[in-house]
mmCIF file of C-alpha atoms in Angstrom:
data_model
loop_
_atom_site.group_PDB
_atom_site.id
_atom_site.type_symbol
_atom_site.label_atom_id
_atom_site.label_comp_id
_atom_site.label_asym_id
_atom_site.label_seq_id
_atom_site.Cartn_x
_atom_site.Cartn_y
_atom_site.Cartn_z
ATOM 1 C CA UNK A 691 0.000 0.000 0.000
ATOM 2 C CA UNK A 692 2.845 2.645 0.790
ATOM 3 C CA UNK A 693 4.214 1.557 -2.595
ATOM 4 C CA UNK A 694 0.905 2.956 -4.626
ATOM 5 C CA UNK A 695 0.640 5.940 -2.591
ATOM 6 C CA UNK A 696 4.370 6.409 -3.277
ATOM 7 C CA UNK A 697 3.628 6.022 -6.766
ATOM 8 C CA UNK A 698 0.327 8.256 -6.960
ATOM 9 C CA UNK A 699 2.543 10.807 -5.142
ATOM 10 C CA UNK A 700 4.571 10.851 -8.325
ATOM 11 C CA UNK A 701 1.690 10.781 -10.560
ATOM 12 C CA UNK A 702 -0.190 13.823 -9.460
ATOM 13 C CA UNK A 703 0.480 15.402 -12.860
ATOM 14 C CA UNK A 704 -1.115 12.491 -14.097
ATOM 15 C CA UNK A 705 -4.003 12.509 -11.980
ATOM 16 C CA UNK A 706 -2.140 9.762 -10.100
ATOM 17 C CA UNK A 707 -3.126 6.700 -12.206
ATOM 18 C CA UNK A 708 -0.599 5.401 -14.487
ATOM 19 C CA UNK A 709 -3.448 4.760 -17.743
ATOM 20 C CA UNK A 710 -2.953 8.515 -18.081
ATOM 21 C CA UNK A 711 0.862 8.349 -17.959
ATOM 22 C CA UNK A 712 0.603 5.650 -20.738
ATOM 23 C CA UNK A 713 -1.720 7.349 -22.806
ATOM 24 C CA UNK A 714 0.238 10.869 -22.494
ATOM 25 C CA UNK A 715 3.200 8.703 -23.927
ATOM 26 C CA UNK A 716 1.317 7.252 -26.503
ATOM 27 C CA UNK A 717 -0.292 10.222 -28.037
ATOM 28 C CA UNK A 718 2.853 12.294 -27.617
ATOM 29 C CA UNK A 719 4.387 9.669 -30.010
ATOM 30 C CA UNK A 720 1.684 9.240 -32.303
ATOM 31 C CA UNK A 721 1.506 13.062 -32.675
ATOM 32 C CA UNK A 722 5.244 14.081 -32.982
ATOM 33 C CA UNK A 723 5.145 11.123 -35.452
ATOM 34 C CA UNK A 724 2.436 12.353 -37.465
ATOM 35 C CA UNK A 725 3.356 14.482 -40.469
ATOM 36 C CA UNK A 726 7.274 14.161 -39.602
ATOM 37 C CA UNK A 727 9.561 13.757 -42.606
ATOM 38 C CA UNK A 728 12.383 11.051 -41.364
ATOM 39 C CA UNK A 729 14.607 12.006 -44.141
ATOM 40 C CA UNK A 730 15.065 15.536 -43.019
ATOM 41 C CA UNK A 731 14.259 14.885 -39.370
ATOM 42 C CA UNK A 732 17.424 12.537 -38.732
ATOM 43 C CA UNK A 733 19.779 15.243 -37.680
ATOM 44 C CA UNK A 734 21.199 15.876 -34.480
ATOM 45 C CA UNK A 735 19.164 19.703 -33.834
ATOM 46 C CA UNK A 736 16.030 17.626 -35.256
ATOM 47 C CA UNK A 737 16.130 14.754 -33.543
ATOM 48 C CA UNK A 738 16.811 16.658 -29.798
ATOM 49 C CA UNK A 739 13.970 18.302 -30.938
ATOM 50 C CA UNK A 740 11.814 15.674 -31.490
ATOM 51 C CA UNK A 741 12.600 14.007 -28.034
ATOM 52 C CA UNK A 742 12.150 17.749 -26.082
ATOM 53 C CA UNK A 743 8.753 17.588 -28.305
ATOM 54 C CA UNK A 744 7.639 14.482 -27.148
ATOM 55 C CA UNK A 745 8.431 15.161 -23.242
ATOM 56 C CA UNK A 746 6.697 18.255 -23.779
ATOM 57 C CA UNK A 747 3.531 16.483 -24.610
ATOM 58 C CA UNK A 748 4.110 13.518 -22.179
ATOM 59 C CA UNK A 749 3.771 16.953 -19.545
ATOM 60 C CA UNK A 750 1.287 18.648 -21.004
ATOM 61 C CA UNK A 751 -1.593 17.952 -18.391
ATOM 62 C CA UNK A 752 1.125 19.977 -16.076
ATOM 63 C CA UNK A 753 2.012 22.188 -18.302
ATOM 64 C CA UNK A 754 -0.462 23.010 -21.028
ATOM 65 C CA UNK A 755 2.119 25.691 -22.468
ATOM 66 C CA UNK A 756 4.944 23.054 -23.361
ATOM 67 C CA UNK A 757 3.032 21.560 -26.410
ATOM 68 C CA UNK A 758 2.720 24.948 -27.313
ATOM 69 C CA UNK A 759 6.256 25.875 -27.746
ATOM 70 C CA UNK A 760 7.239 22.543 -29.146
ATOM 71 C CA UNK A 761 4.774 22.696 -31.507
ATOM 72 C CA UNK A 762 6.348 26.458 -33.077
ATOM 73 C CA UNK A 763 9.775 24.134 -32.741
ATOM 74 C CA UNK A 764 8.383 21.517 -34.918
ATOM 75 C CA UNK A 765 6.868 23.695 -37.409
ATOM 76 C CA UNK A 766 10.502 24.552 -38.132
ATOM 77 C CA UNK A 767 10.895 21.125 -40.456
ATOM 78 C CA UNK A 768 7.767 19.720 -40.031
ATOM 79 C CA UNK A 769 3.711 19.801 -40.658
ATOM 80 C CA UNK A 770 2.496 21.314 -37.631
ATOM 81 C CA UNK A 771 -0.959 20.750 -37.771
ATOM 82 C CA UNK A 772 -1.315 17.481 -35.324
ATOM 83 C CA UNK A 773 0.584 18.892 -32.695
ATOM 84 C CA UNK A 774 -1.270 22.268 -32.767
ATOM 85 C CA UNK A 775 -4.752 20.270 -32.633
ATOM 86 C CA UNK A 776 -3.577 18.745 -29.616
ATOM 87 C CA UNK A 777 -1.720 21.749 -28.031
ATOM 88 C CA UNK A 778 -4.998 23.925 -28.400
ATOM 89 C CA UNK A 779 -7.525 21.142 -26.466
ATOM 90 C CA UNK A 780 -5.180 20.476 -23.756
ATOM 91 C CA UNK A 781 -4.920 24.357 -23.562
ATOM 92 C CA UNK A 782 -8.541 24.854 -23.448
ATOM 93 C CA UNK A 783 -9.163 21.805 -20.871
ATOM 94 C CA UNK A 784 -6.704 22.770 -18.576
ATOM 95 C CA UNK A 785 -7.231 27.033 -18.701
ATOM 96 C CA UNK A 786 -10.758 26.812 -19.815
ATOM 97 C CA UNK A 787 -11.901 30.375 -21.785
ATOM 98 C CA UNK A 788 -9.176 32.776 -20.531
ATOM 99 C CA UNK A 789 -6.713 34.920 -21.863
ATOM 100 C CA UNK A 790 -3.710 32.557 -22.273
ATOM 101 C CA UNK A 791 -5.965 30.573 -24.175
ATOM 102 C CA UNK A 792 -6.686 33.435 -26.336
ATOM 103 C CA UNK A 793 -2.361 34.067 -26.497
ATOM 104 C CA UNK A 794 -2.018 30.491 -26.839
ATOM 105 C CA UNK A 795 -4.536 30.231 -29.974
ATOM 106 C CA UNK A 796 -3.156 33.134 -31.907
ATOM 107 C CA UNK A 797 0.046 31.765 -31.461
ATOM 108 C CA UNK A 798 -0.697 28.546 -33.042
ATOM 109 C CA UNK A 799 -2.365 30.405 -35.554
ATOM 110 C CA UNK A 800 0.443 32.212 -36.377
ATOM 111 C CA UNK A 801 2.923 29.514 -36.672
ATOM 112 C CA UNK A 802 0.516 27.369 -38.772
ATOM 113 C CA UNK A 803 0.087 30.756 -41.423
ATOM 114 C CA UNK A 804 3.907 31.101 -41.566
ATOM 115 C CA UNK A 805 4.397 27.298 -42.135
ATOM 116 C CA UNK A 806 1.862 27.091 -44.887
ATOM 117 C CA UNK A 807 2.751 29.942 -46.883
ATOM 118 C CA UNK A 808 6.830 28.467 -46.671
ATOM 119 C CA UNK A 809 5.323 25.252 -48.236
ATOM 120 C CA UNK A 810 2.405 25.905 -50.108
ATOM 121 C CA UNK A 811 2.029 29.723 -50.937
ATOM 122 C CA UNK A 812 0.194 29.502 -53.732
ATOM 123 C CA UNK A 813 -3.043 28.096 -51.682
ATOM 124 C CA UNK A 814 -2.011 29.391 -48.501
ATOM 125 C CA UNK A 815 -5.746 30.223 -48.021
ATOM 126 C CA UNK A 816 -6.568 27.052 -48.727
ATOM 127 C CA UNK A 817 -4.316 24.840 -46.177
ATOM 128 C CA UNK A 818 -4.569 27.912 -43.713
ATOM 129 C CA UNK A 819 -8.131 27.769 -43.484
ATOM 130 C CA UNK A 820 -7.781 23.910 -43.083
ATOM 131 C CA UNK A 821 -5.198 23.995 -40.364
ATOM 132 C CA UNK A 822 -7.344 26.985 -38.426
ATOM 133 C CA UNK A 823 -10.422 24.809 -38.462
ATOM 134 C CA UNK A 824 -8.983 21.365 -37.071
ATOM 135 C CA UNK A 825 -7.281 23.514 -34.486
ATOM 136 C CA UNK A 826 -10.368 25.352 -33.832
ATOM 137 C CA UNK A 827 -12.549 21.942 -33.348
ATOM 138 C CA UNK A 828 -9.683 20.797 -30.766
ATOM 139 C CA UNK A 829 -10.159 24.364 -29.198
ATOM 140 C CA UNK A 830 -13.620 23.902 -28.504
ATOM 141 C CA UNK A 831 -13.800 20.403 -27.916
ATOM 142 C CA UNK A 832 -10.873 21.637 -24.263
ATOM 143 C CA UNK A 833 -13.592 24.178 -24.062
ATOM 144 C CA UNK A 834 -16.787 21.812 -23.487
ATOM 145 C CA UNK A 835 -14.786 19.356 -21.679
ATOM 146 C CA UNK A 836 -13.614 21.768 -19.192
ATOM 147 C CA UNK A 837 -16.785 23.453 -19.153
ATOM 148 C CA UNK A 838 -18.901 20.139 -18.404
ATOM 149 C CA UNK A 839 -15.618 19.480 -15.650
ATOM 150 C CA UNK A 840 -16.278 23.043 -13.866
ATOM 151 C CA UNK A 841 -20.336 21.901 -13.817
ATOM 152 C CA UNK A 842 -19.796 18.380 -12.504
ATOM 153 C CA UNK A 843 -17.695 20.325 -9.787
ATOM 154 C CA UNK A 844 -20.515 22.917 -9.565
ATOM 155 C CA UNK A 845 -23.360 20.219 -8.913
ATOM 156 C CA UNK A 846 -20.608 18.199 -6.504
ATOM 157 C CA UNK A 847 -20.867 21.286 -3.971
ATOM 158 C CA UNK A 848 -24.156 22.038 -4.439
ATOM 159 C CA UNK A 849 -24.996 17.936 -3.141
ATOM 160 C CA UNK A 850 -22.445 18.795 -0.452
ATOM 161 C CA UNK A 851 -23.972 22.024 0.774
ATOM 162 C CA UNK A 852 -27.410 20.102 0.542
ATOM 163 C CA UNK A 853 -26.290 17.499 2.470
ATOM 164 C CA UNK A 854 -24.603 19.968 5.168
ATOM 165 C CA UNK A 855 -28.109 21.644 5.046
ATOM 166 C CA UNK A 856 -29.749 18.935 5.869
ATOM 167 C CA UNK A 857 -27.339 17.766 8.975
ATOM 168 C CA UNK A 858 -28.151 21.049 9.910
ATOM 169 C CA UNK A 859 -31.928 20.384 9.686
ATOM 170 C CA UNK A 860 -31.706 17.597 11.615
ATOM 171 C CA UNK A 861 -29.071 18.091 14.801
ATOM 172 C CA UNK A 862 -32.098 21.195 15.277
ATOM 173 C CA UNK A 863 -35.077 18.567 15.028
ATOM 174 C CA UNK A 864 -33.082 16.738 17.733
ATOM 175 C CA UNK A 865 -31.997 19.729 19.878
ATOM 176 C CA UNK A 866 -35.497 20.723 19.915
ATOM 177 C CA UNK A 867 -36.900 17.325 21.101
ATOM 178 C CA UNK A 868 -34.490 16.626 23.347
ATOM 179 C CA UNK A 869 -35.788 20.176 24.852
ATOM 180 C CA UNK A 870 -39.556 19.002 24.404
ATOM 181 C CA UNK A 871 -38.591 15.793 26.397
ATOM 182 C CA UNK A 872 -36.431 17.955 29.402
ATOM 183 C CA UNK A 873 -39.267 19.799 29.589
ATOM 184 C CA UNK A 874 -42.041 16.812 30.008
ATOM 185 C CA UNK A 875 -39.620 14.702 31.931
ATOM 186 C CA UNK A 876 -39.354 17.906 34.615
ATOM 187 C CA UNK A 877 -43.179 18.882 34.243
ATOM 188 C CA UNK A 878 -44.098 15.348 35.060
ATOM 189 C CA UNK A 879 -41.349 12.577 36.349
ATOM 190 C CA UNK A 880 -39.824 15.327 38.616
ATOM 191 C CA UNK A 881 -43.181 16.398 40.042
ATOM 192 C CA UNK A 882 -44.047 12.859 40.705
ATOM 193 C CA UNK A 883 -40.908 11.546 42.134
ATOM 194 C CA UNK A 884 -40.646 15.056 44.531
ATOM 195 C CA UNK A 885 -44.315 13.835 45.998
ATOM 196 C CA UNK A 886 -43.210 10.139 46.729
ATOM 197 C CA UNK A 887 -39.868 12.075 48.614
ATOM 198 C CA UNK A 888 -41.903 14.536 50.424
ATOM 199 C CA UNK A 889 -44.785 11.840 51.720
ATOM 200 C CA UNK A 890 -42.191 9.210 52.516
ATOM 201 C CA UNK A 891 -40.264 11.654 54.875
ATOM 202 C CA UNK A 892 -43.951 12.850 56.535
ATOM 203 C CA UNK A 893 -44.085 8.786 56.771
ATOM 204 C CA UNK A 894 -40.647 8.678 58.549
ATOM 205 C CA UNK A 895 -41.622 10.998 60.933
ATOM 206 C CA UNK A 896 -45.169 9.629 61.884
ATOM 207 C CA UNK A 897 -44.631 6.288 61.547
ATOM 208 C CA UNK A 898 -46.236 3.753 64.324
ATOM 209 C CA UNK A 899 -43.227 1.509 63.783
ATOM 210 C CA UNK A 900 -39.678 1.265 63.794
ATOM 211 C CA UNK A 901 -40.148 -0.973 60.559
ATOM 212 C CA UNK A 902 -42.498 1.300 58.638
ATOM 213 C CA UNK A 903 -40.440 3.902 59.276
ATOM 214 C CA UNK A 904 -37.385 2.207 57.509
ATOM 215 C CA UNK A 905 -39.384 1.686 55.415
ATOM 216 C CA UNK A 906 -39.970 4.541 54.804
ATOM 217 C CA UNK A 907 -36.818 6.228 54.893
ATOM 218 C CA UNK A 908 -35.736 3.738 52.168
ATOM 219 C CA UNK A 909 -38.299 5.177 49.599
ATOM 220 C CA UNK A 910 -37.300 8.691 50.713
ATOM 221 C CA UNK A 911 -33.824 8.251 49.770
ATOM 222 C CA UNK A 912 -34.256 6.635 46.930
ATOM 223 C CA UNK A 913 -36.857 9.015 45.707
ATOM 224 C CA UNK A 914 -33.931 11.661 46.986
ATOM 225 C CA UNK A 915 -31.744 9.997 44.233
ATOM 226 C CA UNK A 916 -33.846 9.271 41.598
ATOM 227 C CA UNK A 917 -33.945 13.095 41.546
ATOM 228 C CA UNK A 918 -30.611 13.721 41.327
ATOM 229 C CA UNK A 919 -29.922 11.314 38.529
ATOM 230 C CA UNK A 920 -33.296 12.783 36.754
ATOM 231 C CA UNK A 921 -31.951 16.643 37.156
ATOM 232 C CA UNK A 922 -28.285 15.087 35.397
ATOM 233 C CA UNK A 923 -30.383 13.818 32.593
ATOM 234 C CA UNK A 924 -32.288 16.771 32.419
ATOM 235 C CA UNK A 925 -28.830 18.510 32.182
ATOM 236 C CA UNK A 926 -27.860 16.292 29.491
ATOM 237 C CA UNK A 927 -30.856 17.073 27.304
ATOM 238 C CA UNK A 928 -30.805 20.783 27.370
ATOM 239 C CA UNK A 929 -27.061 20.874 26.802
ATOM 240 C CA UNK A 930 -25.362 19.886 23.961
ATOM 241 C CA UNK A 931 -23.024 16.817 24.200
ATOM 242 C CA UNK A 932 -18.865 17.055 25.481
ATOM 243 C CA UNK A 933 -19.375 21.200 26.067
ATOM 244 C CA UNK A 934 -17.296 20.560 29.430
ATOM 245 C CA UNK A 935 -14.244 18.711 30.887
ATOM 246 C CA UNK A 936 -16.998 16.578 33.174
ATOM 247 C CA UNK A 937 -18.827 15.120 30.323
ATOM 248 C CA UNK A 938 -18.035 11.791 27.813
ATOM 249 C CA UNK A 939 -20.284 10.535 25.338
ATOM 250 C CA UNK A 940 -23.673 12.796 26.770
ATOM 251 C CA UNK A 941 -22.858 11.744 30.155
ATOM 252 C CA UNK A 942 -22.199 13.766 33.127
ATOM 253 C CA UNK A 943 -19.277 13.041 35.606
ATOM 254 C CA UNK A 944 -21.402 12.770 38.939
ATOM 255 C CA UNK A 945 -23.093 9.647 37.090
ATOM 256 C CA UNK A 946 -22.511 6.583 38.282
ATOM 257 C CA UNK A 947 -19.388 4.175 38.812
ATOM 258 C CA UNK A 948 -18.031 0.960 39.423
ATOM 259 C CA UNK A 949 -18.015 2.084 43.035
ATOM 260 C CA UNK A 950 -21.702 3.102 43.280
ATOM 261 C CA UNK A 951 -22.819 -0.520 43.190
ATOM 262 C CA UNK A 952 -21.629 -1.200 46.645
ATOM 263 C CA UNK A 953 -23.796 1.577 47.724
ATOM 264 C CA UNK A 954 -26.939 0.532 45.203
ATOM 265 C CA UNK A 955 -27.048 -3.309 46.531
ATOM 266 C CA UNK A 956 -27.291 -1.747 50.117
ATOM 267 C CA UNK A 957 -29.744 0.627 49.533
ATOM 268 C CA UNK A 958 -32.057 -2.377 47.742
ATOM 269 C CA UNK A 959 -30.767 -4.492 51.018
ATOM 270 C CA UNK A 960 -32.338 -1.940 53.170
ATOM 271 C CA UNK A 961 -35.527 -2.513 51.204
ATOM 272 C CA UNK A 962 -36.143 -5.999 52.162
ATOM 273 C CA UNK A 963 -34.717 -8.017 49.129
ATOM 274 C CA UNK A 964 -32.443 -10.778 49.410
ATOM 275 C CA UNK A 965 -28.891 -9.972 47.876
ATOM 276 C CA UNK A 966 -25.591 -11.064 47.998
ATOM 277 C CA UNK A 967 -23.109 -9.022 46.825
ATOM 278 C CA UNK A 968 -19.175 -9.770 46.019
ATOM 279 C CA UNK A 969 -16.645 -7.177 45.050
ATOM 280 C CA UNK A 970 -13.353 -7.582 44.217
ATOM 281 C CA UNK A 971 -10.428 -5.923 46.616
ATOM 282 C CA UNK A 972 -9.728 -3.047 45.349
ATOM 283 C CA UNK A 973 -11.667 -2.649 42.800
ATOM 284 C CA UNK A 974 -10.259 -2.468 39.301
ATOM 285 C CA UNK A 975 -9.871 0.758 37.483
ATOM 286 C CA UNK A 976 -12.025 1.407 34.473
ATOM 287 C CA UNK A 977 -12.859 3.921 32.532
ATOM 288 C CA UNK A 978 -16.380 6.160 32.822
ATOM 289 C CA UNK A 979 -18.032 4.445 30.411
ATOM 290 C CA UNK A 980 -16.825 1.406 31.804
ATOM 291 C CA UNK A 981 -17.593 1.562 35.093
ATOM 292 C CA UNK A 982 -20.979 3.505 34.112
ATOM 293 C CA UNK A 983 -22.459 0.933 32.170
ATOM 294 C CA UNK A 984 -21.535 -1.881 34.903
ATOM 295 C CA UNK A 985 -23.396 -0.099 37.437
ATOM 296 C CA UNK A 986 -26.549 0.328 34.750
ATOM 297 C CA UNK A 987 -26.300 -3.453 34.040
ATOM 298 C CA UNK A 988 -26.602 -4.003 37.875
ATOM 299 C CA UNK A 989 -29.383 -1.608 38.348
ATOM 300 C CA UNK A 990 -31.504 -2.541 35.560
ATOM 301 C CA UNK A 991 -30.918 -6.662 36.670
ATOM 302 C CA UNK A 992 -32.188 -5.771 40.108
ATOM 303 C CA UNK A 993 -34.898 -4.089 38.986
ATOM 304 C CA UNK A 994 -36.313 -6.968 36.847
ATOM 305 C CA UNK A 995 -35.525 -9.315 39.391
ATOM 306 C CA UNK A 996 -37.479 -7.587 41.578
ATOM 307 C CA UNK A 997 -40.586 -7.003 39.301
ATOM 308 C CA UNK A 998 -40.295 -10.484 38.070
ATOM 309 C CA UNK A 999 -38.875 -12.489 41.260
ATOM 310 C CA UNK A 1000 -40.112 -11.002 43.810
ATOM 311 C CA UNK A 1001 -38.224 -11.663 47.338
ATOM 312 C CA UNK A 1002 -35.928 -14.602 45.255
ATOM 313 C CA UNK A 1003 -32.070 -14.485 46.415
ATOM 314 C CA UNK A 1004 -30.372 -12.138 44.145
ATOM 315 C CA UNK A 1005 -26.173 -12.311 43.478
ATOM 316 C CA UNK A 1006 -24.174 -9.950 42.169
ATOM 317 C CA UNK A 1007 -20.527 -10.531 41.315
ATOM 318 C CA UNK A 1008 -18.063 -8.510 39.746
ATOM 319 C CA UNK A 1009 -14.895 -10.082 39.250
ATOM 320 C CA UNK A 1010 -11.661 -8.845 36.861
ATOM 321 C CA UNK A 1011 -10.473 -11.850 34.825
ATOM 322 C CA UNK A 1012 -7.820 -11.849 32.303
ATOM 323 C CA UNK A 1013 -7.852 -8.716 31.349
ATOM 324 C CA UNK A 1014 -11.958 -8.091 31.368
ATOM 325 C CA UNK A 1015 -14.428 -7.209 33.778
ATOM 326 C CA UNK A 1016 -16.836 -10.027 34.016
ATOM 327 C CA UNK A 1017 -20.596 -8.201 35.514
ATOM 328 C CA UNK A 1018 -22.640 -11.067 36.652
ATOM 329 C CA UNK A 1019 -26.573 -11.137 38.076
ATOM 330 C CA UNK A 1020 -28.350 -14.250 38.733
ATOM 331 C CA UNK A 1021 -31.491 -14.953 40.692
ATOM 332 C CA UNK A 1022 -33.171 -17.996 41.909
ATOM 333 C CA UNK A 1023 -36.832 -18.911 40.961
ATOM 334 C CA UNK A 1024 -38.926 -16.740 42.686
ATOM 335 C CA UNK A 1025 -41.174 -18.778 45.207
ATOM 336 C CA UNK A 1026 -44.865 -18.438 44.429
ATOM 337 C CA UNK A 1027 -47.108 -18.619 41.400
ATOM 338 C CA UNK A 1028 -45.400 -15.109 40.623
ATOM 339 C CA UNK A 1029 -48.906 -13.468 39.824
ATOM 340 C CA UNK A 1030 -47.930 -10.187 41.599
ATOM 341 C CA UNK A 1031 -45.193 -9.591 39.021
ATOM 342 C CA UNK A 1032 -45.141 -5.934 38.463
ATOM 343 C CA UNK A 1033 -44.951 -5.586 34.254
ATOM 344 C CA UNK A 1034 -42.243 -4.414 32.719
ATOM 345 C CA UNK A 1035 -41.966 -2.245 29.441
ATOM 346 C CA UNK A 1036 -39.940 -5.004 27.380
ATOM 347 C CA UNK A 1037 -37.161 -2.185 26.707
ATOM 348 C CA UNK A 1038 -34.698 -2.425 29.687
ATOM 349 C CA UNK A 1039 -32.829 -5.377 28.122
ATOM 350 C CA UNK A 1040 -32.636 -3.712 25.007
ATOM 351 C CA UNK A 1041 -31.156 -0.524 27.032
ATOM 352 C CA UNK A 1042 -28.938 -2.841 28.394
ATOM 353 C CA UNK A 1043 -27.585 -4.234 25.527
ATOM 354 C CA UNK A 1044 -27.156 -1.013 23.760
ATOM 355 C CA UNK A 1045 -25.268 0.518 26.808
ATOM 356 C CA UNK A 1046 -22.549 -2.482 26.899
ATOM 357 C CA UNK A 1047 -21.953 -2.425 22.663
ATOM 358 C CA UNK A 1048 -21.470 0.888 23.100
ATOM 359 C CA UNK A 1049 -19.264 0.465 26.042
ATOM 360 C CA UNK A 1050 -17.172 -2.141 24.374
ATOM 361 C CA UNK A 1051 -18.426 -5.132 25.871
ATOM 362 C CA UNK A 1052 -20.872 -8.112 25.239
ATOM 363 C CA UNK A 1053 -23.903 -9.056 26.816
ATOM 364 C CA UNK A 1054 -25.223 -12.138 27.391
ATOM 365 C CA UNK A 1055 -28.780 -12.903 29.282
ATOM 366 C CA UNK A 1056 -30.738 -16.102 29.645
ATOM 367 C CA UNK A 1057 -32.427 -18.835 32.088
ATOM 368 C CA UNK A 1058 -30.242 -20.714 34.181
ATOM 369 C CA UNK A 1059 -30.080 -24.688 34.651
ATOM 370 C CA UNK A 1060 -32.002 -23.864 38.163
ATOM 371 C CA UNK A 1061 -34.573 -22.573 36.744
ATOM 372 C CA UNK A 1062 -33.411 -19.241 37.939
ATOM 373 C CA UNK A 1063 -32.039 -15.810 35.281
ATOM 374 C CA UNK A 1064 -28.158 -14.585 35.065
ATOM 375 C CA UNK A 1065 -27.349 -11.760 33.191
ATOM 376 C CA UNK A 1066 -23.481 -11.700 32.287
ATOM 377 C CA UNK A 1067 -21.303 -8.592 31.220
ATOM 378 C CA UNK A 1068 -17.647 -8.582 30.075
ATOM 379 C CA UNK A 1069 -16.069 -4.918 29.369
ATOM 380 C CA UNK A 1070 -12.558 -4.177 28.344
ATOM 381 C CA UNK A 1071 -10.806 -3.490 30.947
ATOM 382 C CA UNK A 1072 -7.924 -1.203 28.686
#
């Protein structure tokens, strides 16, 4: 591969594909070679000539004025009127309808008019009129091909600016409903969750038992931070994405961590549910995204196993193995017919899945041989 960029390197006057060196070469020869007279070419000036011609032309995409001077050098012993056809196109493609064109033209013109009348004056209207129009056709086929180049390029960044345009279009749409959803989640999940926190501390403070009121100090703090993670989403909707040094990937850097988990499993111990929880000492270091989506795989497996196995022994283990952190939730078949199962929305697997691709890992969910559920997680740990 370096080779071929090497090489297009040293093709840019080429357009960096060798066909075009090849067929340079090729027409440089077959146009030099046109018209020449071998018998009074063979000389030492003519022949140098001939070879300067020839690299000329082989150049000419690079420099469209070469041709131009060989071709007045080869009018000197030979019939110019090849070489000026393709001196004027590769004029007119490469400097499209502007004044060296104009120079260029009259001075092909010229040297065609002096080298008829030295060979044929006697119909030098004739040939001249001849040579002017097969130069003339090459002029104006340069001039359509550069002309239908300059459009293609013209309709190329028009498509782009469309296409910018309509990125544009749509990073609004989504500013604007990811405001429309701040506001709703504020004007309705906020409200809501501030009423469970303000009637389960009333509860803690009147409550006729010591259990009730745990109880009830349970719900208050996790209503307490159920707020605080809704106002950091809140923040994360109304402000656009990585516009601080505390955010990654539209997160915010009080979210949580591998670390939070210990404090999660004790807060749902406090509860009343059945969990066992094992850590490794210390813990290993991740990354935010990491250690965030660990803590989200947790949450959302206690959750289910709570709606959907109700006061069944829960474990949690997080372990670091060969290079990987291995996230593991399993729970035991709930006892009961399991009729109070609280429903579920069907999406918090999906979320779950989506937050450990994104996080580098793989996810892997099913029923276990006791009848029971495990979820399994393995991130990269570098």
């Amino acid at each position: 591969m370096r080779f071929f960029d090497h090489l297009r390197a040293r093709l840019s006057w080429w357009d960096g594909r060798i066909r075009s060196l090849l067929f340079d070469l090729v027409a440089a020869l077959i146009t030099i070679r046109f018209g020449v007279n071998l018998e009074t070419a063979l000389t030492v000036p003519n022949v140098g000539l001939l070879i300067a011609a020839v690299l000329a032309f082989v150049v000419r995409r690079r420099f469209p004025w070469l041709p131009v001077v060989a071709t007045a050098g080869l009018a000197t012993f030979t019939g110019p009127a090849a070489a000026a056809s393709v001196a004027a196109y590769t004029m007119a493609r490469r400097r499209g309808p502007s004044t060296q064109l104009w120079v260029a033209g009259g001075l092909l013109a010229a040297v065609m008019t002096a080298h008829t009348y030295q060979q044929f004056p006697q119909d030098l209207h004739i040939y001249a009129i001849a040579s002017a129009a097969t130069a003339g056709v090459a002029m104006l086929l340069g001039l359509w091909v550069f002309q239908r180049k300059m459009l293609l390029v013209t309709f190329r960044e028009r498509a782009e600016q469309a296409e910018r345009e309509r990125d544009l279009l749509a990073e609004r749409a989504v500013a604007a409903e990811r405001r429309r959803i701040a506001r709703e989640m504020h004007d309705v999940v906020a409200h809501r969750c501030s009423v469970i926190s303000l009637q389960a501390g009333a509860l803690t403070l009147t409550a006729p038992d010591e259990r009730t009121g745990e109880v009830a100090e349970v719900i208050r703090k996790t209503s307490a931070t159920a707020l605080t993670e809704l106002r950091s989403m809140l923040r994360v909707l109304r402000e656009d994405e990585n516009d601080g040094p505390g955010e990654m990937s539209g997160e915010l850097a009080s979210d949580p961590t591998l670390s939070s988990i210990r404090r999660l499993v004790a807060d749902s111990v406090e509860s009343g549910e059945n969990i066992r929880l094992d850590l490794p000492d210390p813990l290993p270091e991740t990354s935010s995204e990491v250690g965030r989506a660990a803590y989200r795989v947790v949450q959302e497996s206690l959750t289910n196993a709570a709606k959907h196995a109700p006061h069944a022994a829960v474990h949690v283990e997080v372990t670091a193995e060969d290079g990987d952190l291995v996230v593991t939730v399993s729970n035991r078949r709930a006892p009961g017919t399991g009729s109070d199962a609280v429903p579920g929305s069907g999406y918090g697997l999906i979320g779950m899945r989506e937050r450990v691709t994104l996080a580098g890992g793989a996810l892997r969910n099913g029923w276990a041989e006791d009848g029971g559920y495990r979820v399994r997680a393995v991130f990269p740990l570098q």
